[in-house]
Amino acid sequence: MNMTVAAIFKKDWLGLLIVVLVSGLVIAAVKPAFLSPFNLYVLMVSTSYMLIIALAQMIIIAIGQMNLSVGAIGGLVAISFSGLMEVHQISVPVAVLSGLVIGIACGFLNGYITVKSGISAFIITLATLYIFKGINLGITEAEPFYNIPENVKNFGNAKIGNTPIPFLLIIPIIITILMWVFINRTETGRHMLAYGNSVQSAELMGISSSKVVITAHIISGFLAAIAGMLVVCRLQLGTPNIGDSWLLPSFAAPVIGGAILAGGKVDVIATALGVLIVAIISQALVIFKIDPFFVQIFLGVMILLAVFVNRYREYKQEVRRKIFSSE
Amino acid sequence: MKSLFSIVASAAVLLSGNAFAGSSDTKVALVPGGPHPYFAAWERAGQDAVKDFGLGKADYKVPAEWDLSQQNELIESLVGKGYNAVLVFPGDAVGTNKILGELDDAGIPTAALAGCVEQPTKAKMCFGTDTGHSAYLGTKQLIDAMGGKGKIAHFTGFLVDPNTTLRIKAVEKAVSEAGGGVEIIQVIADIDAYEPADEKINAFMAAQGGEVDGIVTTAWVPAVVAAQALTNMGDKRIKMVGIDHDEVVLTAIKAGFVHGTMLQNPYGQGYIGSYAMDKIRGGCTFKVDAPWKSTAQTDQFIDSGTVFVDITDVDTYVDAMRGISLEILETFEGDFLDC
Amino acid sequence: MNKKLPNFIFTNQFGLLFLVLIFIVIFSTVTDGFTSRFNIFALSRVIAIDIMIGLAMMVVILTGGLNLALGAIGVCAAMFGGWCMEVLGIPIVPALLLTLGMGSLLGLVNGIITVKTGVHSFIVTLATMSIYFGFMTMLTEAEAFRRLPDLFTDFGSAKLFNKYVSPLLLVSVATCFILFYLFRFTDIGRKLIAAGANPEAAEVSGISVSRMFIYCHALSGFLGALAAILLTTRIGAAIPSMAGQLGMDWLLPAFLAPVIGGTLLSGGKLSVFGTMLGAVLVTLLTNGLYLLDVGEFWIRFFLGIILLLAVLLDRAREYLTLKNVIVS
């Protein structure tokens, strides 16, 4: 484990951390209210569920695929979670469990069909996006569930003691740490990265494609489910639109965090910082009263920039490799 | 007192039987622009209209999304299924006119509810809240509550909603009439959905909360989210006037976090709209010199009523709206129709 | 026995045609209203637009890529055209040409970025989707262009063949024939297919794969703009929300039609008439479901299932072809 200074500097996330700190300071200089406890609280709240959504997409990017149904799974779980509690008076823990089961089932469906049919995950998850969203709309008929138990609502709003840190942030932080351990320290995690790097090499090494793909999709569904339920706590109702706006940010954060779409290279910490950057920018746009339409353009430009930077780095690496291997 | 008398009188008329008897051939479709809690009252209104007026059907059909093409497809398929009168919240103030024209060619009467289409149009009437006027009154209430001066923010709905621009202008008008002491510091639109509303409104509160003195919301979801935000923050300094009758908003009014709300009348729109369509099918026509109102979009506007409720009358709002509906119904035929 | 039946019976297109006819028969008998003039006319319009959207995506799928920005390009082109007609007062025909030009331009940009950076078109078009849509919304301030020339908007309501068919459908079908000719009988068409089927081999045989891919993206933009023009005449106004948020509403029909129609996602194989039949089938099914009172909220669900079944069937067919059970 090289923890020399040089090694730290090579890490993707250092650059991002600098961006976060600098942009935070710049905004705070212009608008001191940015650093106020309430504003930090709001920032942390929106980061909390976006973090899980980004990780849900990141794990699929790791294996070189895409999951378009992340938002649809989140929405389906969100309404199931709130619906079970409101209509069937199910207790909170059982409802949470049910939500997780639904998320796992959806993820399993995605992974299983992708592996068994050999069809690209893009198309499979495009279809399941409509299927899950369709079930969502069919059940709710586009009407939200309003009657969420009080303790759930409070969870969505509570802060830790006197700090501005929301309760909502605890779970995402735990998950981020677990994901880091999973990707970097467990065998399955490393298998996933290997698979993302090169399917043939992975299979030659004896890695089971089915296991890798299905596990990744199950994790993705599981995380999407958690995000959906957190959003319900936050909004204090279960509306079928939850998840509709997740697609772009779910890609933006990992890509900004250095992920390569072809697979095999993702960084949990960098992704987390990517989420933070997107959240800061979104907030800044409101603070500076910039045209809300500009957010769209901004996110798009950010993604392109991030991708160019990643590509450039890849290119430089390849050049370096070619130079060294020709010696 | 007057409204109580109206209710009793109308009830007597209704109970006395065939005053409003309609045709069981009439099949009305009530089609909103997309899913939204505001229109939920239309479902009940339609069912009651069938019962009270003897219509064949008055069904509430919702397009799965706020998309003009989907709304058009839904309407086309409903006509294919035999519906012969269509009440619609326009997916677009001009775009919807096309399909209304085609329905008219097919002999199907239509009307716009809760939002108007621009003229020229084949819709027989626009029956809705004068949203501009409602926003204007609401803002005036807010300015009063603020003591005549201060900074306000305006949260409103989808930009594709024909009402949104009217509301933005109305708020500006009310502010300009306040004699210079009031300033609009921010308008946030396109937040009639929970996730973006939560994000933007909270970001706003965090960044400008200290500077703003009043909030006016002219769309359902922002009203709910803003009411929630003020309640969670425990803030009673910032005055707020909301819109519509979501439980969250009403509770916040009772608790003192929100000053009041501008009620609309979705029930009345669906109920009387169905009645009117049935009459048209029965051969009545709209009088040319009827007491129409004019708005920015149309000269054939009928006001479905709006009323400001605050902590003093928030508990009886349902009766207030029903009273207005019955009042309108009573005089509708006489005022507007030639039968 | 199999060898005696004509090969084309086992093609995807024949299967589709068969399904289309079956569903027409089923819906006509089971529902009332399906065969009404109003319904068929309405259907002809939706089909026309969906065919065009499907064709626009098909030419990018040919390269093995995707064009998520299709809806955004369509809306941008249409709003540009609306601006030309209403604000600049440009006559209809030149304005339409400008619209098509704008669509091609936006598609061209997508193609250039994709090819020059080597980044997958999914991410490029995911980004350009927001950029194009964002700029359009900012420049138009989400205001629609509603006073378009009557001649233009009347085209959308015009009725032919005893009021059963919309001229929009004729435009789409004509486009299908032109594209079919392009890909089957012209040199450039065959080069486009070769580039998509096997880029390395194509490069070796002297085809500039980069240039071919760029052309595909530009063509996609062109067709997207054409689809948007059809949609605008149908609506009667150029409105920013015509394709949904960021243009995403077009994604399902855009993929459904080509994929059902036998265009392979891996690139290199397309079917123009398959795409056309795919669009017809999907629209028919949706319409039938509405008429059968399935509940408008379950339509999405069914569309997703249809897409899934379509791709699975396609896979099965490929598999069986390899095993020589079916002649391809």
Coordinates of N, CA and C in Angstrom, one line a residue, chain B residues 37-199:
Chain B
P37 N -52.6 16.7 -8.6 CA -53.6 16.6 -7.5 C -54.8 17.5 -7.7
Y38 N -54.5 18.7 -8.3 CA -55.6 19.7 -8.5 C -56.8 19.1 -9.1
F39 N -56.6 18.2 -10.1 CA -57.8 17.7 -10.9 C -58.5 16.6 -10.2
A40 N -58.0 16.1 -9.1 CA -58.7 15.0 -8.4 C -60.1 15.2 -8.2
A41 N -60.5 16.5 -7.9 CA -61.9 16.8 -7.7 C -62.8 16.6 -8.9
W42 N -62.2 16.6 -10.1 CA -63.0 16.4 -11.3 C -63.7 15.0 -11.3
E43 N -63.0 14.0 -10.7 CA -63.5 12.7 -10.8 C -64.9 12.7 -10.0
R44 N -64.9 13.2 -8.8 CA -66.1 13.2 -8.0 C -67.1 14.1 -8.7
A45 N -66.6 15.2 -9.2 CA -67.6 16.1 -9.9 C -68.3 15.4 -11.0
G46 N -67.5 14.7 -11.8 CA -68.2 14.0 -12.9 C -69.2 13.0 -12.4
Q47 N -68.8 12.2 -11.4 CA -69.8 11.2 -10.9 C -71.0 11.9 -10.4
D48 N -70.9 13.0 -9.7 CA -72.0 13.7 -9.2 C -72.9 14.2 -10.3
A49 N -72.2 14.7 -11.4 CA -73.0 15.2 -12.5 C -73.8 14.1 -13.1
V50 N -73.3 13.0 -13.2 CA -74.0 11.9 -13.8 C -75.3 11.6 -13.0
K51 N -75.1 11.6 -11.7 CA -76.2 11.3 -10.7 C -77.2 12.4 -10.8
D52 N -76.7 13.7 -10.7 CA -77.7 14.8 -10.5 C -78.3 15.2 -11.8
F53 N -77.7 15.0 -12.9 CA -78.2 15.5 -14.2 C -78.7 14.3 -15.1
G54 N -78.5 13.1 -14.7 CA -78.9 12.0 -15.5 C -78.1 11.8 -16.8
L55 N -76.8 12.1 -16.7 CA -76.0 11.9 -17.9 C -75.6 10.4 -18.0
G56 N -75.2 10.1 -19.2 CA -74.7 8.7 -19.5 C -73.4 8.4 -18.7
K57 N -72.5 9.3 -19.0 CA -71.2 9.1 -18.4 C -70.5 10.4 -18.2
A58 N -69.7 10.5 -17.2 CA -68.8 11.7 -17.1 C -67.5 11.2 -16.4
D59 N -66.6 10.8 -17.3 CA -65.4 10.1 -16.7 C -64.2 10.9 -16.8
Y60 N -63.4 10.8 -15.7 CA -62.2 11.5 -15.6 C -61.1 10.6 -16.1
K61 N -60.4 11.1 -17.2 CA -59.3 10.3 -17.8 C -58.0 11.1 -17.9
V62 N -57.0 10.5 -17.3 CA -55.8 11.3 -17.1 C -54.7 10.8 -18.1
P63 N -54.1 11.7 -18.9 CA -52.9 11.2 -19.6 C -51.8 10.9 -18.7
A64 N -51.0 9.8 -19.0 CA -50.0 9.4 -18.1 C -49.0 10.4 -17.8
E65 N -48.8 11.3 -18.7 CA -47.7 12.4 -18.5 C -48.2 13.7 -19.0
W66 N -47.5 14.8 -18.6 CA -47.8 16.1 -19.1 C -47.2 16.2 -20.5
D67 N -47.9 15.7 -21.4 CA -47.4 15.7 -22.8 C -48.5 16.0 -23.8
L68 N -48.4 17.0 -24.6 CA -49.5 17.3 -25.5 C -49.9 16.2 -26.4
S69 N -48.9 15.5 -26.9 CA -49.1 14.4 -27.9 C -49.9 13.3 -27.1
Q70 N -49.5 13.0 -25.9 CA -50.2 12.0 -25.2 C -51.7 12.4 -24.9
Q71 N -51.8 13.7 -24.6 CA -53.2 14.1 -24.3 C -54.0 14.0 -25.6
N72 N -53.4 14.4 -26.7 CA -54.2 14.3 -28.0 C -54.5 12.9 -28.3
E73 N -53.6 12.0 -28.1 CA -53.8 10.5 -28.4 C -54.9 10.0 -27.5
L74 N -54.9 10.4 -26.2 CA -55.9 9.9 -25.3 C -57.3 10.4 -25.7
I75 N -57.4 11.7 -26.1 CA -58.7 12.3 -26.5 C -59.2 11.6 -27.7
E76 N -58.2 11.4 -28.7 CA -58.6 10.7 -29.9 C -59.2 9.3 -29.6
S77 N -58.5 8.6 -28.7 CA -59.0 7.2 -28.4 C -60.3 7.2 -27.6
L78 N -60.5 8.3 -26.8 CA -61.8 8.4 -26.1 C -62.9 8.6 -27.1
V79 N -62.7 9.5 -28.1 CA -63.7 9.7 -29.1 C -64.0 8.4 -29.8
G80 N -62.9 7.7 -30.1 CA -63.1 6.4 -30.7 C -64.0 5.5 -29.9
K81 N -63.9 5.6 -28.6 CA -64.7 4.8 -27.7 C -66.1 5.3 -27.5
G82 N -66.4 6.4 -28.1 CA -67.8 6.8 -28.0 C -68.1 8.0 -27.1
Y83 N -67.1 8.7 -26.6 CA -67.4 9.9 -25.8 C -67.8 11.0 -26.7
N84 N -68.8 11.7 -26.4 CA -69.3 12.7 -27.3 C -69.3 14.2 -26.7
A85 N -68.6 14.4 -25.6 CA -68.4 15.7 -25.2 C -67.0 15.7 -24.4
V86 N -66.2 16.7 -24.6 CA -64.9 16.7 -24.0 C -64.6 18.0 -23.3
L87 N -64.3 17.8 -22.0 CA -63.8 18.9 -21.2 C -62.3 18.8 -21.0
V88 N -61.6 19.8 -21.3 CA -60.1 19.6 -21.3 C -59.4 20.7 -20.6
F89 N -58.3 20.4 -19.8 CA -57.4 21.4 -19.4 C -56.3 21.4 -20.5
P90 N -56.1 22.5 -21.2 CA -55.3 22.4 -22.4 C -53.9 22.1 -22.1
G91 N -53.4 21.1 -22.9 CA -52.0 20.8 -22.8 C -51.1 21.9 -23.2
D92 N -51.7 22.7 -24.1 CA -51.0 23.9 -24.6 C -52.0 24.9 -25.0
A93 N -51.9 26.2 -24.7 CA -52.9 27.2 -25.0 C -53.3 27.3 -26.4
V94 N -52.3 27.0 -27.3 CA -52.6 27.1 -28.7 C -52.7 25.7 -29.3
G95 N -51.7 24.8 -28.9 CA -51.6 23.5 -29.5 C -52.9 22.7 -29.3
T96 N -53.6 22.9 -28.3 CA -54.8 22.1 -28.1 C -55.9 22.5 -29.0
N97 N -55.9 23.7 -29.5 CA -56.9 24.2 -30.4 C -57.1 23.3 -31.6
K98 N -56.0 22.7 -32.1 CA -56.1 21.9 -33.3 C -57.1 20.7 -33.0
I99 N -56.9 20.0 -31.9 CA -57.7 18.9 -31.7 C -59.1 19.3 -31.4
L100 N -59.3 20.5 -30.7 CA -60.7 20.9 -30.4 C -61.4 21.2 -31.7
G101 N -60.6 21.7 -32.7 CA -61.2 22.0 -34.0 C -61.7 20.7 -34.7
E102 N -60.8 19.7 -34.6 CA -61.2 18.4 -35.2 C -62.4 17.8 -34.5
L103 N -62.5 17.9 -33.2 CA -63.6 17.4 -32.4 C -64.9 18.1 -32.9
D104 N -64.7 19.4 -33.1 CA -65.9 20.2 -33.5 C -66.4 19.7 -34.9
D105 N -65.4 19.5 -35.8 CA -65.8 18.9 -37.1 C -66.6 17.6 -37.0
A106 N -66.3 16.9 -35.9 CA -67.0 15.6 -35.7 C -68.2 15.8 -34.9
G107 N -68.6 17.0 -34.7 CA -69.8 17.3 -34.0 C -69.8 17.1 -32.5
I108 N -68.6 17.2 -31.9 CA -68.4 17.0 -30.5 C -68.2 18.3 -29.8
P109 N -69.0 18.7 -28.8 CA -68.8 20.0 -28.1 C -67.6 19.9 -27.1
T110 N -66.9 21.0 -27.0 CA -65.8 20.9 -26.1 C -65.7 22.2 -25.3
A111 N -65.0 22.2 -24.2 CA -64.8 23.4 -23.4 C -63.5 23.2 -22.7
A112 N -62.9 24.4 -22.4 CA -61.6 24.4 -21.6 C -62.0 24.6 -20.2
L113 N -61.4 23.8 -19.3 CA -61.6 24.0 -17.8 C -60.3 24.3 -17.2
A114 N -60.3 25.2 -16.3 CA -59.2 25.5 -15.4 C -58.0 26.2 -16.1
G115 N -58.1 26.2 -17.4 CA -57.0 26.9 -18.1 C -57.6 27.1 -19.5
C116 N -57.3 28.2 -20.1 CA -58.0 28.6 -21.4 C -57.1 28.3 -22.6
V117 N -57.8 28.2 -23.7 CA -57.1 28.1 -25.0 C -57.3 29.5 -25.6
E118 N -56.3 29.8 -26.5 CA -56.4 31.2 -27.1 C -57.4 31.2 -28.2
Q119 N -58.0 32.4 -28.4 CA -58.9 32.5 -29.5 C -58.1 32.8 -30.7
P120 N -58.6 32.4 -31.9 CA -59.9 31.8 -32.1 C -59.9 30.3 -31.8
T121 N -61.1 29.9 -31.3 CA -61.1 28.5 -30.8 C -62.5 28.0 -31.0
K122 N -62.6 26.6 -31.1 CA -63.9 26.0 -31.2 C -64.5 25.6 -29.9
A123 N -63.7 25.8 -28.8 CA -64.2 25.5 -27.5 C -65.4 26.4 -27.2
K124 N -66.4 25.9 -26.6 CA -67.6 26.7 -26.4 C -67.4 27.7 -25.3
M125 N -66.6 27.4 -24.3 CA -66.3 28.4 -23.3 C -65.0 28.0 -22.6
C126 N -64.5 28.9 -21.8 CA -63.4 28.6 -20.9 C -64.0 28.8 -19.5
F127 N -64.0 27.8 -18.7 CA -64.6 27.9 -17.4 C -63.5 27.6 -16.4
G128 N -63.1 28.6 -15.7 CA -62.0 28.3 -14.8 C -61.8 29.5 -13.8
T129 N -60.8 29.3 -13.1 CA -60.4 30.4 -12.2 C -59.8 31.5 -13.0
D130 N -60.1 32.7 -12.7 CA -59.4 33.8 -13.3 C -58.0 33.8 -12.6
T131 N -57.1 33.0 -13.2 CA -55.8 32.7 -12.5 C -55.0 34.0 -12.3
G132 N -55.1 34.9 -13.3 CA -54.4 36.1 -13.1 C -55.0 36.9 -11.9
H133 N -56.3 37.0 -11.9 CA -57.0 37.7 -10.9 C -56.7 37.1 -9.5
S134 N -56.7 35.8 -9.5 CA -56.5 35.1 -8.2 C -55.0 35.4 -7.7
A135 N -54.1 35.3 -8.6 CA -52.7 35.6 -8.2 C -52.6 37.1 -7.7
Y136 N -53.3 37.9 -8.4 CA -53.3 39.4 -8.1 C -53.8 39.6 -6.7
L137 N -55.0 38.9 -6.4 CA -55.6 39.1 -5.1 C -54.7 38.5 -4.0
G138 N -54.2 37.3 -4.3 CA -53.3 36.7 -3.3 C -52.1 37.5 -3.0
T139 N -51.5 38.1 -4.0 CA -50.3 39.0 -3.8 C -50.7 40.2 -2.9
K140 N -51.9 40.7 -3.2 CA -52.4 41.9 -2.5 C -52.5 41.5 -1.0
Q141 N -53.1 40.3 -0.8 CA -53.2 39.8 0.6 C -51.9 39.7 1.3
L142 N -50.9 39.2 0.5 CA -49.6 39.0 1.1 C -49.0 40.4 1.4
I143 N -49.1 41.4 0.5 CA -48.6 42.7 0.8 C -49.2 43.3 2.0
D144 N -50.5 43.1 2.2 CA -51.2 43.6 3.4 C -50.6 43.0 4.6
A145 N -50.4 41.6 4.5 CA -49.9 40.9 5.7 C -48.5 41.4 6.0
M146 N -47.8 41.8 5.0 CA -46.4 42.2 5.2 C -46.3 43.7 5.7
G147 N -47.5 44.3 5.8 CA -47.5 45.7 6.2 C -47.2 46.7 5.1
G148 N -47.3 46.2 3.8 CA -47.2 47.2 2.7 C -45.8 47.3 2.2
K149 N -44.9 46.7 2.8 CA -43.5 46.8 2.1 C -42.7 45.6 2.4
G150 N -41.7 45.4 1.6 CA -40.8 44.2 1.8 C -40.4 43.6 0.5
K151 N -39.7 42.5 0.6 CA -39.2 41.7 -0.6 C -40.0 40.4 -0.7
I152 N -40.4 40.1 -1.9 CA -41.2 38.9 -2.0 C -40.6 38.0 -3.1
A153 N -40.9 36.7 -2.9 CA -40.5 35.7 -3.9 C -41.8 35.1 -4.5
H154 N -41.7 34.7 -5.7 CA -42.9 34.1 -6.4 C -42.5 32.7 -6.9
F155 N -43.2 31.7 -6.4 CA -43.0 30.3 -6.9 C -44.2 29.9 -7.7
T156 N -43.9 29.4 -8.9 CA -45.1 29.1 -9.7 C -44.8 27.8 -10.5
G157 N -45.8 27.5 -11.4 CA -45.8 26.2 -12.0 C -45.1 26.0 -13.4
F158 N -45.5 25.0 -14.1 CA -44.9 24.7 -15.4 C -45.0 25.9 -16.3
L159 N -43.9 26.1 -17.1 CA -43.9 27.1 -18.0 C -44.8 26.8 -19.2
V160 N -45.1 25.5 -19.4 CA -45.9 25.2 -20.5 C -47.4 25.3 -20.1
D161 N -47.7 25.6 -18.8 CA -49.0 25.8 -18.4 C -49.5 27.2 -18.8
P162 N -50.6 27.2 -19.6 CA -51.0 28.6 -20.0 C -51.2 29.6 -18.9
N163 N -51.5 29.1 -17.7 CA -51.7 30.0 -16.6 C -50.5 30.7 -16.1
T164 N -49.4 30.0 -16.2 CA -48.2 30.5 -15.5 C -47.8 31.9 -15.9
T165 N -47.8 32.2 -17.2 CA -47.4 33.6 -17.6 C -48.4 34.6 -17.0
L166 N -49.7 34.2 -17.0 CA -50.7 35.1 -16.5 C -50.4 35.4 -15.0
R167 N -50.0 34.4 -14.3 CA -49.8 34.6 -12.9 C -48.6 35.4 -12.6
I168 N -47.5 35.2 -13.4 CA -46.3 36.0 -13.2 C -46.7 37.5 -13.4
K169 N -47.4 37.8 -14.5 CA -47.7 39.2 -14.8 C -48.6 39.7 -13.7
A170 N -49.6 38.9 -13.2 CA -50.5 39.4 -12.2 C -49.8 39.8 -10.9
V171 N -48.8 39.0 -10.5 CA -48.1 39.3 -9.3 C -47.3 40.6 -9.5
E172 N -46.7 40.7 -10.7 CA -46.0 42.0 -11.0 C -46.9 43.2 -10.9
K173 N -48.1 43.0 -11.4 CA -49.1 44.1 -11.4 C -49.4 44.5 -9.9
A174 N -49.7 43.5 -9.1 CA -50.0 43.8 -7.7 C -48.9 44.5 -7.0
V175 N -47.7 44.1 -7.3 CA -46.5 44.7 -6.7 C -46.4 46.1 -7.1
S176 N -46.6 46.4 -8.4 CA -46.4 47.7 -8.9 C -47.4 48.7 -8.4
E177 N -48.6 48.1 -7.9 CA -49.6 49.0 -7.4 C -49.4 49.3 -5.9
A178 N -48.3 48.7 -5.3 CA -48.1 48.8 -3.9 C -47.3 50.1 -3.6
G179 N -47.0 50.9 -4.6 CA -46.4 52.2 -4.3 C -44.9 52.1 -4.0
G180 N -44.2 51.1 -4.6 CA -42.8 51.2 -4.5 C -42.2 50.6 -3.3
G181 N -43.0 50.2 -2.3 CA -42.4 49.6 -1.1 C -42.1 48.1 -1.2
V182 N -42.6 47.5 -2.3 CA -42.5 46.1 -2.4 C -41.7 45.7 -3.6
E183 N -40.8 44.7 -3.5 CA -40.0 44.3 -4.6 C -40.0 42.8 -4.7
I184 N -40.0 42.4 -6.0 CA -40.0 40.9 -6.2 C -38.5 40.6 -6.4
I185 N -38.0 39.7 -5.5 CA -36.5 39.5 -5.7 C -36.2 38.2 -6.4
Q186 N -37.2 37.3 -6.5 CA -36.9 36.1 -7.4 C -38.2 35.4 -7.8
V187 N -38.2 35.0 -9.0 CA -39.4 34.1 -9.5 C -38.8 32.8 -9.9
I188 N -39.3 31.7 -9.2 CA -38.9 30.4 -9.6 C -40.1 29.7 -10.2
A189 N -39.9 29.3 -11.5 CA -41.0 28.6 -12.2 C -40.6 27.2 -12.5
D190 N -41.5 26.5 -13.1 CA -41.3 25.1 -13.6 C -41.0 24.2 -12.4
I191 N -41.6 24.5 -11.2 CA -41.4 23.6 -10.1 C -42.7 23.0 -9.6
D192 N -43.6 22.6 -10.6 CA -44.8 22.0 -10.1 C -44.7 20.5 -10.0
A193 N -43.5 20.0 -9.6 CA -43.3 18.6 -9.3 C -42.4 18.5 -8.1
Y194 N -42.6 17.5 -7.2 CA -42.1 17.5 -5.9 C -40.5 17.6 -5.8
E195 N -39.8 16.7 -6.6 CA -38.4 16.7 -6.4 C -37.7 18.0 -6.7
P196 N -38.0 18.6 -7.9 CA -37.4 19.9 -8.2 C -37.8 21.0 -7.3
A197 N -39.1 20.9 -6.9 CA -39.6 22.0 -6.0 C -38.9 21.9 -4.7
D198 N -38.7 20.7 -4.1 CA -38.0 20.6 -2.9 C -36.6 21.1 -3.0
E199 N -35.9 20.8 -4.1 CA -34.5 21.2 -4.2 C -34.4 22.7 -4.3

